[in-house]
């Protein structure tokens, strides 16, 4: 049996085991999805790395993309969209998704543009990765899947995307889980220098601003990812198989173009799409988020040190809870899937 088949078999067995554990707790969907009392503690326990695969992904045309996504749980369950960051992929949620599916949620986990099996429908489409266009991708995906409103949960690029949808299209966001809090970019603010220690942490943004950096990233995707993972999550002892599964998603022909454009755009070195100018103007105003939210920080996050969440408290006008997850780094849902899944279930009761 090939290693690839073994990975899929182990992933299936892990998901099946999680579902069985959920069954032992009884039918969780009515208690979790419909009650006003949090039942997060009733989720079956799961260890990081229990699952290794989503199995066969689905594909759907949505906006300018053909999106590759995992779809778990009952088709009529309350929708949850799990949104990954960089340099990661949908495997950040390979343990979270079956937990939520076992609780009766329909869980959608898409590859963002330039990642995995997500591709552009036209070779002529601008390979744009400004913040608003990534959010437009998710709105288009929700439309294509017939999902009017969902819980949005993510980290890094994914948390920013959830923040943007919650502000620009609040009717589409039922509630939100956001790692590192409020992450909407303001380009003018991004031009302001930061303390040297902080600037040092963003070294790759400046590297990507050069032709040398673009060529270097293209030539050394694996080495670069390994370096960033270890810096972002110093307490996460991932194995080679975990690493390989995600890095395979970076073989997408548009991956480097999307990553480079994202970071160059943040530094105002390249333009975005003029059709998104109005959206970016709204985001530059620092709009507040009215959706019920749980914000999370990992206490071992090498990118964004854990805080008490008060610095951005005014950006949330509905009920918000902030918590610090012990031992977790930047890729919080993969490092502590239990805590992340429990946050999704709990915020659904706010």
Tab-separated table of C-alpha atoms in Angstrom, residues 86-305:
chain	number	residue	atom	x	y	z
A	86	UNK	CA	0.386	31.690	5.630
A	87	UNK	CA	2.554	29.685	5.216
A	88	UNK	CA	-0.012	26.997	5.982
A	89	UNK	CA	-2.989	25.340	4.314
A	90	UNK	CA	-6.245	23.544	5.130
A	91	UNK	CA	-4.400	20.934	7.222
A	92	UNK	CA	-4.331	23.497	10.018
A	93	UNK	CA	-7.919	22.336	10.616
A	94	UNK	CA	-7.549	18.613	9.954
A	95	UNK	CA	-8.386	17.864	13.612
A	96	UNK	CA	-10.735	20.790	14.242
A	97	UNK	CA	-13.080	20.064	11.334
A	98	UNK	CA	-14.132	16.508	12.310
A	99	UNK	CA	-14.702	17.646	15.889
A	100	UNK	CA	-17.138	20.302	14.707
A	101	UNK	CA	-18.732	17.947	12.186
A	102	UNK	CA	-19.361	15.430	14.959
A	103	UNK	CA	-21.250	18.180	16.799
A	104	UNK	CA	-23.609	18.681	13.860
A	105	UNK	CA	-21.956	21.555	12.031
A	106	UNK	CA	-21.410	21.711	8.312
A	107	UNK	CA	-17.715	22.555	8.144
A	108	UNK	CA	-16.179	24.116	5.025
A	109	UNK	CA	-12.386	24.395	4.835
A	110	UNK	CA	-11.215	26.102	1.618
A	111	UNK	CA	-7.778	26.486	0.146
A	112	UNK	CA	-7.242	30.233	-0.241
A	113	UNK	CA	-6.306	31.558	-3.672
A	114	UNK	CA	-2.920	30.305	-4.808
A	115	UNK	CA	-2.996	27.302	-2.467
A	116	UNK	CA	-3.626	23.594	-2.946
A	117	UNK	CA	-6.291	22.698	-5.496
A	118	UNK	CA	-7.720	26.219	-5.764
A	119	UNK	CA	-7.044	27.695	-9.193
A	120	UNK	CA	-7.959	30.718	-11.293
A	121	UNK	CA	-10.583	30.183	-13.969
A	122	UNK	CA	-8.718	32.471	-16.364
A	123	UNK	CA	-5.024	32.822	-17.091
A	124	UNK	CA	-5.659	36.551	-17.567
A	125	UNK	CA	-6.971	37.258	-14.058
A	126	UNK	CA	-4.793	39.591	-11.992
A	127	UNK	CA	-2.952	37.493	-9.385
A	128	UNK	CA	-4.006	39.859	-6.662
A	129	UNK	CA	-3.817	39.096	-2.941
A	130	UNK	CA	-4.840	42.352	-1.264
A	131	UNK	CA	-6.902	41.823	1.854
A	132	UNK	CA	-10.336	42.694	0.420
A	133	UNK	CA	-10.063	40.378	-2.584
A	134	UNK	CA	-9.400	37.355	-0.366
A	135	UNK	CA	-12.560	38.215	1.546
A	136	UNK	CA	-14.451	38.537	-1.754
A	137	UNK	CA	-13.299	34.998	-2.577
A	138	UNK	CA	-14.956	33.663	0.571
A	139	UNK	CA	-18.181	35.580	-0.076
A	140	UNK	CA	-18.231	34.115	-3.595
A	141	UNK	CA	-17.668	30.636	-2.134
A	142	UNK	CA	-20.528	31.068	0.325
A	143	UNK	CA	-22.763	32.190	-2.538
A	144	UNK	CA	-21.754	29.212	-4.673
A	145	UNK	CA	-22.487	26.815	-1.799
A	146	UNK	CA	-25.777	28.487	-0.899
A	147	UNK	CA	-24.554	29.523	2.552
A	148	UNK	CA	-26.184	32.760	3.631
A	149	UNK	CA	-24.550	33.069	7.053
A	150	UNK	CA	-21.764	31.207	8.814
A	151	UNK	CA	-19.501	31.207	11.822
A	152	UNK	CA	-16.121	32.371	10.527
A	153	UNK	CA	-12.989	31.163	12.286
A	154	UNK	CA	-9.357	31.570	11.351
A	155	UNK	CA	-5.850	32.776	12.063
A	156	UNK	CA	-3.334	34.944	10.200
A	157	UNK	CA	-4.663	35.613	6.647
A	158	UNK	CA	-7.768	33.657	7.627
A	159	UNK	CA	-8.516	35.733	10.730
A	160	UNK	CA	-8.037	38.933	8.748
A	161	UNK	CA	-10.447	37.630	6.112
A	162	UNK	CA	-13.021	36.796	8.789
A	163	UNK	CA	-12.604	40.284	10.290
A	164	UNK	CA	-13.184	41.897	6.903
A	165	UNK	CA	-16.313	39.888	6.144
A	166	UNK	CA	-17.692	40.691	9.588
A	167	UNK	CA	-17.269	44.417	8.903
A	168	UNK	CA	-18.153	44.732	5.210
A	169	UNK	CA	-20.829	42.020	5.050
A	170	UNK	CA	-22.040	41.662	8.660
A	171	UNK	CA	-25.175	39.818	7.542
A	172	UNK	CA	-22.962	36.916	6.391
A	173	UNK	CA	-21.142	36.453	9.718
A	174	UNK	CA	-23.078	34.801	12.551
A	175	UNK	CA	-20.120	34.835	14.945
A	176	UNK	CA	-16.351	34.732	14.764
A	177	UNK	CA	-13.241	33.174	16.250
A	178	UNK	CA	-10.178	35.289	15.496
A	179	UNK	CA	-6.638	34.397	16.504
A	180	UNK	CA	-4.657	37.543	17.432
A	181	UNK	CA	-7.768	39.697	17.523
A	182	UNK	CA	-8.392	42.577	15.101
A	183	UNK	CA	-6.146	42.230	12.046
A	184	UNK	CA	-7.543	44.511	9.335
A	185	UNK	CA	-4.690	46.269	7.545
A	186	UNK	CA	-4.405	50.031	7.215
A	187	UNK	CA	-1.894	50.864	4.484
A	188	UNK	CA	-1.084	54.314	5.818
A	189	UNK	CA	-0.432	52.915	9.274
A	190	UNK	CA	1.717	50.195	7.703
A	191	UNK	CA	4.062	52.910	6.415
A	192	UNK	CA	4.962	53.942	9.952
A	193	UNK	CA	8.164	52.426	11.373
A	194	UNK	CA	7.990	50.046	14.300
A	195	UNK	CA	10.557	49.354	17.054
A	196	UNK	CA	13.571	47.460	15.665
A	197	UNK	CA	12.747	44.270	17.555
A	198	UNK	CA	9.289	44.203	15.958
A	199	UNK	CA	10.625	45.072	12.505
A	200	UNK	CA	13.051	42.170	12.789
A	201	UNK	CA	10.109	39.776	13.047
A	202	UNK	CA	8.780	40.990	9.692
A	203	UNK	CA	12.077	40.502	7.852
A	204	UNK	CA	10.489	38.336	5.152
A	205	UNK	CA	8.188	41.161	4.062
A	206	UNK	CA	11.219	43.213	3.103
A	207	UNK	CA	12.874	40.188	1.486
A	208	UNK	CA	9.753	39.653	-0.614
A	209	UNK	CA	9.905	43.283	-1.723
A	210	UNK	CA	12.960	42.459	-3.873
A	211	UNK	CA	13.369	40.416	-7.044
A	212	UNK	CA	15.998	38.407	-5.168
A	213	UNK	CA	13.428	37.615	-2.487
A	214	UNK	CA	10.817	36.483	-4.975
A	215	UNK	CA	13.326	34.222	-6.741
A	216	UNK	CA	14.652	32.941	-3.431
A	217	UNK	CA	11.207	32.084	-2.138
A	218	UNK	CA	10.296	30.300	-5.353
A	219	UNK	CA	13.492	28.239	-5.201
A	220	UNK	CA	13.330	27.449	-1.470
A	221	UNK	CA	9.666	27.042	-0.531
A	222	UNK	CA	10.310	24.048	1.737
A	223	UNK	CA	13.279	25.556	3.551
A	224	UNK	CA	11.507	28.868	3.964
A	225	UNK	CA	8.379	27.221	5.358
A	226	UNK	CA	10.381	25.177	7.836
A	227	UNK	CA	12.145	28.323	9.061
A	228	UNK	CA	8.903	30.272	9.479
A	229	UNK	CA	7.071	27.416	11.196
A	230	UNK	CA	9.803	27.021	13.787
A	231	UNK	CA	9.981	30.765	14.424
A	232	UNK	CA	6.189	31.146	14.572
A	233	UNK	CA	5.592	28.172	16.859
A	234	UNK	CA	8.710	27.320	18.880
A	235	UNK	CA	6.823	24.799	21.046
A	236	UNK	CA	5.193	22.954	18.123
A	237	UNK	CA	7.146	19.778	17.428
A	238	UNK	CA	5.669	18.866	14.052
A	239	UNK	CA	6.872	15.776	12.224
A	240	UNK	CA	8.034	15.407	8.622
A	241	UNK	CA	4.726	13.960	7.418
A	242	UNK	CA	2.764	16.916	8.831
A	243	UNK	CA	5.152	19.315	7.147
A	244	UNK	CA	5.074	17.490	3.813
A	245	UNK	CA	1.282	17.433	3.630
A	246	UNK	CA	1.084	21.203	3.858
A	247	UNK	CA	4.079	22.060	1.698
A	248	UNK	CA	2.519	20.052	-1.131
A	249	UNK	CA	-0.157	22.774	-1.291
A	250	UNK	CA	2.519	25.281	-2.248
A	251	UNK	CA	3.130	23.546	-5.583
A	252	UNK	CA	0.179	25.555	-6.897
A	253	UNK	CA	1.435	27.495	-9.954
A	254	UNK	CA	0.069	30.773	-8.558
A	255	UNK	CA	1.348	30.323	-5.019
A	256	UNK	CA	4.465	32.495	-5.186
A	257	UNK	CA	2.726	35.260	-7.137
A	258	UNK	CA	-0.081	35.409	-4.553
A	259	UNK	CA	2.242	35.448	-1.532
A	260	UNK	CA	4.556	38.065	-3.025
A	261	UNK	CA	1.687	40.332	-4.045
A	262	UNK	CA	0.112	40.117	-0.598
A	263	UNK	CA	3.204	41.317	1.224
A	264	UNK	CA	4.220	43.886	-1.367
A	265	UNK	CA	0.701	45.320	-1.319
A	266	UNK	CA	0.822	45.664	2.464
A	267	UNK	CA	3.913	47.856	2.081
A	268	UNK	CA	2.234	49.904	-0.698
A	269	UNK	CA	4.854	48.727	-3.190
A	270	UNK	CA	2.333	47.390	-5.713
A	271	UNK	CA	-1.249	48.398	-6.492
A	272	UNK	CA	-4.324	46.360	-5.811
A	273	UNK	CA	-7.360	46.076	-8.042
A	274	UNK	CA	-9.027	49.476	-8.634
A	275	UNK	CA	-12.387	47.711	-8.338
A	276	UNK	CA	-11.542	47.099	-4.671
A	277	UNK	CA	-10.655	50.719	-3.886
A	278	UNK	CA	-13.982	51.507	-2.218
A	279	UNK	CA	-13.723	48.418	-0.041
A	280	UNK	CA	-10.185	49.303	1.007
A	281	UNK	CA	-11.241	52.850	1.863
A	282	UNK	CA	-13.882	51.444	4.208
A	283	UNK	CA	-11.344	49.110	5.798
A	284	UNK	CA	-8.848	51.939	6.231
A	285	UNK	CA	-11.391	53.680	8.470
A	286	UNK	CA	-11.006	50.892	11.039
A	287	UNK	CA	-14.592	49.629	11.046
A	288	UNK	CA	-15.832	47.922	14.180
A	289	UNK	CA	-16.954	44.304	14.312
A	290	UNK	CA	-20.505	43.739	15.514
A	291	UNK	CA	-20.446	39.933	15.445
A	292	UNK	CA	-20.086	37.972	18.702
A	293	UNK	CA	-16.430	37.009	18.895
A	294	UNK	CA	-13.881	34.958	20.762
A	295	UNK	CA	-10.319	36.185	20.300
A	296	UNK	CA	-7.442	33.825	20.988
A	297	UNK	CA	-3.715	34.179	21.531
A	298	UNK	CA	-1.181	31.410	21.871
A	299	UNK	CA	1.270	32.043	24.681
A	300	UNK	CA	4.081	30.676	22.478
A	301	UNK	CA	3.251	32.689	19.353
A	302	UNK	CA	6.484	33.860	17.772
A	303	UNK	CA	4.701	36.391	15.544
A	304	UNK	CA	2.201	38.082	17.838
A	305	UNK	CA	3.023	37.764	21.544
